[in-house]
Amino acid sequence: MSVQVEKLEHNMAKLTIEVPETELEAAIEKAYQKQKKSISLPGFRKGKAPRVMIEKMYGKGVFLEDAANSLIPVQYSMAAGESGLEIVSQPTIDVTQLEPGKPFIFTAEVAVKPEVTLGEYKGVEVEKQNTEVLDEEVDAEIFKERESNSRMIDVEDRAVENGDTVNLDFEGFVDGEAFEGGKGEGYPLVIGSNTFIPGFEEQLIGANIDEEKEVNVTFPEDYQAEELKGKAAVFKCKVNRIQKKELPEVDDEFAKDVSEFDTLEEYKADIRKKLAEEKEKDAQRAKEDAVINKIIETSEMDIPDAMVDAQIDQMADDFGRRMQSQGLSLEQYFQFTGLTMEKLRDELKPQALKRIQTRLVLEKIAEVEDIQPTDEQVDEEITKMAEMYKMEADKLKEMIGEYEMAQMKKDMAVQQAVTFVADAAKEA
């Protein structure tokens, strides 16, 4: 096998790969041996027809396509390695010569990792993030805890109020006729949740238990049922039960029930501490993102479309796996949302480009600053991975191949580059 490399515009390259006729012949023979069991010719038992007779009957190229398909992946992989290029996309293959007795020639067009010209990356100025914890934020956390420890109690001495949960019977009519799907019995509805058609829940405020009440609404123009879009409807409703949420009092007893602390003040102090830690982490992430964005703005790189497409492919596959883990296929997700693969790819494109730009500038910074993890840091990372997979670190280390180890070290260097530029940044 021989390979010629032609550099194209926008960090694309074309590999012209020539496979000797002897290797093509061996692949043809292999294809014949694989297919002959299913071929019948007059005068020969099935699977016993000589290759020369099959080629005479069906033409000399009868096994060529299978031969080429078996050669291309292996020969391309070898050629990519020999080319010395850092290829960042799947190849676009084009066969230029495929004839028995001649060398097999095909081309592979690929995207090549772009060279980055860094702009300013040390001492980048970014806006300082506010990490002060407000009393209102502490109160909001306490309210969430009260909500999760609340209980529902029956209300019998008043009418429905906003925020109540009612047990409701209802039936809907359009032009005096009941419509399909418009009837419910014992339905639990939180007033103010906007679960029902706009205007429905508000009209139940003031209704008493066992009182029958008519609710007048108009279906939205974008309602899912075609026959109801924009139609005026009357719902005959009856409230069977009214309940309200009772929240626990905020005192020392509450603190004891929901935390490890004996007093409310200790509990609040712990909430404040945790919120401060979260804000510090959020501020650090925001700072890192702002610094990287500024570095990207002042750096230069010519990113080929094929590289972006490859990143989108990966992100779309990841998205599909996440949907699968939730019990949905991509096809079902598209059906429910009205999205298409083309629209999904369009939505993913800006994020894909940003990921590529981020990775490229950080790899370049790691290269320029000679940032690389120490052996101790690598061992620490392997230990973390081993704990996650519930394995012994030594055994995991033995299982990691050279390529995987090199990739892990590169990922660690990139993360260290993030820390490097963030630490060097100025906050104003």
Short mmCIF file of N, CA and C in Angstrom, two decimals, residues 34-95:
data_model
loop_
_atom_site.label_atom_id
_atom_site.label_comp_id
_atom_site.label_asym_id
_atom_site.label_seq_id
_atom_site.Cartn_x
_atom_site.Cartn_y
_atom_site.Cartn_z
N LYS A 34 -16.36 -16.69 0.17
CA LYS A 34 -17.46 -16.34 1.07
C LYS A 34 -18.81 -16.50 0.38
N GLN A 35 -18.86 -16.17 -0.93
CA GLN A 35 -20.15 -16.13 -1.62
C GLN A 35 -20.50 -17.41 -2.38
N LYS A 36 -19.51 -18.23 -2.66
CA LYS A 36 -19.75 -19.35 -3.58
C LYS A 36 -20.80 -20.34 -3.07
N LYS A 37 -20.95 -20.42 -1.73
CA LYS A 37 -21.92 -21.37 -1.16
C LYS A 37 -23.35 -21.04 -1.56
N SER A 38 -23.59 -19.79 -1.92
CA SER A 38 -24.95 -19.39 -2.25
C SER A 38 -25.17 -19.24 -3.76
N ILE A 39 -24.16 -19.60 -4.56
CA ILE A 39 -24.25 -19.41 -6.03
C ILE A 39 -24.47 -20.75 -6.71
N SER A 40 -25.48 -20.79 -7.60
CA SER A 40 -25.76 -21.99 -8.39
C SER A 40 -25.53 -21.70 -9.87
N LEU A 41 -24.82 -22.63 -10.55
CA LEU A 41 -24.63 -22.54 -12.00
C LEU A 41 -25.05 -23.85 -12.62
N PRO A 42 -25.64 -23.81 -13.81
CA PRO A 42 -26.02 -25.05 -14.50
C PRO A 42 -24.82 -25.97 -14.64
N GLY A 43 -25.00 -27.24 -14.27
CA GLY A 43 -23.94 -28.23 -14.41
C GLY A 43 -23.06 -28.36 -13.18
N PHE A 44 -23.27 -27.52 -12.18
CA PHE A 44 -22.47 -27.57 -10.94
C PHE A 44 -23.40 -27.63 -9.74
N ARG A 45 -22.98 -28.43 -8.75
CA ARG A 45 -23.73 -28.42 -7.50
C ARG A 45 -23.60 -27.06 -6.85
N LYS A 46 -24.63 -26.68 -6.05
CA LYS A 46 -24.61 -25.39 -5.38
C LYS A 46 -23.37 -25.27 -4.49
N GLY A 47 -22.63 -24.17 -4.68
CA GLY A 47 -21.43 -23.95 -3.87
C GLY A 47 -20.18 -24.56 -4.46
N LYS A 48 -20.30 -25.27 -5.59
CA LYS A 48 -19.14 -25.94 -6.18
C LYS A 48 -18.69 -25.31 -7.50
N ALA A 49 -19.36 -24.25 -7.94
CA ALA A 49 -18.99 -23.64 -9.22
C ALA A 49 -17.63 -22.95 -9.11
N PRO A 50 -16.70 -23.22 -10.05
CA PRO A 50 -15.40 -22.54 -10.01
C PRO A 50 -15.56 -21.03 -10.20
N ARG A 51 -14.61 -20.29 -9.65
CA ARG A 51 -14.66 -18.83 -9.74
C ARG A 51 -14.66 -18.37 -11.19
N VAL A 52 -13.83 -19.00 -12.01
CA VAL A 52 -13.71 -18.56 -13.39
C VAL A 52 -15.04 -18.69 -14.13
N MET A 53 -15.82 -19.75 -13.76
CA MET A 53 -17.11 -19.95 -14.42
C MET A 53 -18.13 -18.91 -13.95
N ILE A 54 -18.06 -18.59 -12.66
CA ILE A 54 -18.99 -17.57 -12.13
C ILE A 54 -18.70 -16.22 -12.77
N GLU A 55 -17.38 -15.88 -12.89
CA GLU A 55 -17.00 -14.61 -13.49
C GLU A 55 -17.37 -14.57 -14.97
N LYS A 56 -17.33 -15.75 -15.63
CA LYS A 56 -17.71 -15.81 -17.04
C LYS A 56 -19.21 -15.56 -17.19
N MET A 57 -19.97 -16.11 -16.23
CA MET A 57 -21.42 -15.97 -16.28
C MET A 57 -21.87 -14.56 -15.90
N TYR A 58 -21.30 -14.01 -14.79
CA TYR A 58 -21.78 -12.75 -14.23
C TYR A 58 -20.86 -11.56 -14.48
N GLY A 59 -19.71 -11.81 -15.10
CA GLY A 59 -18.77 -10.73 -15.36
C GLY A 59 -17.61 -10.75 -14.37
N LYS A 60 -16.46 -10.22 -14.82
CA LYS A 60 -15.26 -10.27 -14.00
C LYS A 60 -15.36 -9.43 -12.72
N GLY A 61 -16.30 -8.50 -12.70
CA GLY A 61 -16.42 -7.63 -11.52
C GLY A 61 -17.39 -8.13 -10.47
N VAL A 62 -17.85 -9.37 -10.59
CA VAL A 62 -18.89 -9.87 -9.70
C VAL A 62 -18.48 -9.83 -8.23
N PHE A 63 -17.19 -10.01 -7.94
CA PHE A 63 -16.74 -10.02 -6.54
C PHE A 63 -16.00 -8.74 -6.14
N LEU A 64 -15.93 -7.79 -7.08
CA LEU A 64 -15.11 -6.60 -6.83
C LEU A 64 -15.65 -5.72 -5.71
N GLU A 65 -16.96 -5.52 -5.66
CA GLU A 65 -17.52 -4.62 -4.64
C GLU A 65 -17.24 -5.13 -3.23
N ASP A 66 -17.46 -6.44 -3.02
CA ASP A 66 -17.17 -7.02 -1.71
C ASP A 66 -15.69 -6.92 -1.39
N ALA A 67 -14.84 -7.14 -2.39
CA ALA A 67 -13.39 -7.07 -2.19
C ALA A 67 -12.99 -5.66 -1.77
N ALA A 68 -13.53 -4.66 -2.47
CA ALA A 68 -13.21 -3.27 -2.14
C ALA A 68 -13.68 -2.91 -0.74
N ASN A 69 -14.90 -3.34 -0.41
CA ASN A 69 -15.45 -3.03 0.91
C ASN A 69 -14.63 -3.64 2.04
N SER A 70 -14.01 -4.78 1.76
CA SER A 70 -13.19 -5.40 2.80
C SER A 70 -11.82 -4.74 2.90
N LEU A 71 -11.33 -4.18 1.79
CA LEU A 71 -10.01 -3.56 1.78
C LEU A 71 -10.01 -2.14 2.33
N ILE A 72 -11.05 -1.37 2.02
CA ILE A 72 -11.04 0.06 2.32
C ILE A 72 -10.79 0.38 3.80
N PRO A 73 -11.53 -0.23 4.75
CA PRO A 73 -11.31 0.16 6.16
C PRO A 73 -9.87 -0.10 6.63
N VAL A 74 -9.34 -1.25 6.27
CA VAL A 74 -7.98 -1.61 6.71
C VAL A 74 -6.94 -0.72 6.05
N GLN A 75 -7.06 -0.56 4.73
CA GLN A 75 -6.07 0.21 3.98
C GLN A 75 -6.14 1.69 4.35
N TYR A 76 -7.35 2.21 4.58
CA TYR A 76 -7.49 3.61 4.99
C TYR A 76 -6.83 3.83 6.36
N SER A 77 -7.08 2.92 7.27
CA SER A 77 -6.51 3.05 8.61
C SER A 77 -4.98 3.08 8.55
N MET A 78 -4.39 2.20 7.74
CA MET A 78 -2.94 2.18 7.58
C MET A 78 -2.44 3.47 6.94
N ALA A 79 -3.17 3.93 5.92
CA ALA A 79 -2.77 5.16 5.21
C ALA A 79 -2.86 6.38 6.12
N ALA A 80 -3.92 6.44 6.94
CA ALA A 80 -4.08 7.55 7.87
C ALA A 80 -2.91 7.62 8.84
N GLY A 81 -2.48 6.45 9.31
CA GLY A 81 -1.34 6.41 10.21
C GLY A 81 -0.06 6.85 9.54
N GLU A 82 0.14 6.43 8.29
CA GLU A 82 1.36 6.77 7.56
C GLU A 82 1.38 8.23 7.11
N SER A 83 0.21 8.84 6.98
CA SER A 83 0.13 10.20 6.43
C SER A 83 0.77 11.24 7.36
N GLY A 84 0.80 10.94 8.65
CA GLY A 84 1.32 11.90 9.61
C GLY A 84 0.35 13.02 9.93
N LEU A 85 -0.88 12.94 9.40
CA LEU A 85 -1.88 13.97 9.64
C LEU A 85 -2.64 13.68 10.93
N GLU A 86 -3.10 14.73 11.60
CA GLU A 86 -4.00 14.56 12.75
C GLU A 86 -5.41 14.73 12.23
N ILE A 87 -6.02 13.60 11.88
CA ILE A 87 -7.33 13.59 11.22
C ILE A 87 -8.44 13.72 12.25
N VAL A 88 -9.42 14.60 11.96
CA VAL A 88 -10.46 14.90 12.95
C VAL A 88 -11.87 14.71 12.38
N SER A 89 -12.00 13.88 11.35
CA SER A 89 -13.33 13.60 10.80
C SER A 89 -13.32 12.22 10.17
N GLN A 90 -14.51 11.72 9.90
CA GLN A 90 -14.63 10.49 9.14
C GLN A 90 -14.27 10.78 7.68
N PRO A 91 -13.68 9.81 6.96
CA PRO A 91 -13.28 10.07 5.58
C PRO A 91 -14.45 10.01 4.61
N THR A 92 -14.35 10.81 3.56
CA THR A 92 -15.26 10.68 2.42
C THR A 92 -14.51 9.91 1.34
N ILE A 93 -14.99 8.69 1.06
CA ILE A 93 -14.28 7.77 0.19
C ILE A 93 -14.77 7.89 -1.24
N ASP A 94 -13.82 7.85 -2.19
CA ASP A 94 -14.16 7.86 -3.62
C ASP A 94 -13.23 6.87 -4.32
N VAL A 95 -13.82 5.88 -4.98
CA VAL A 95 -13.02 4.86 -5.69
C VAL A 95 -12.67 5.39 -7.07
#
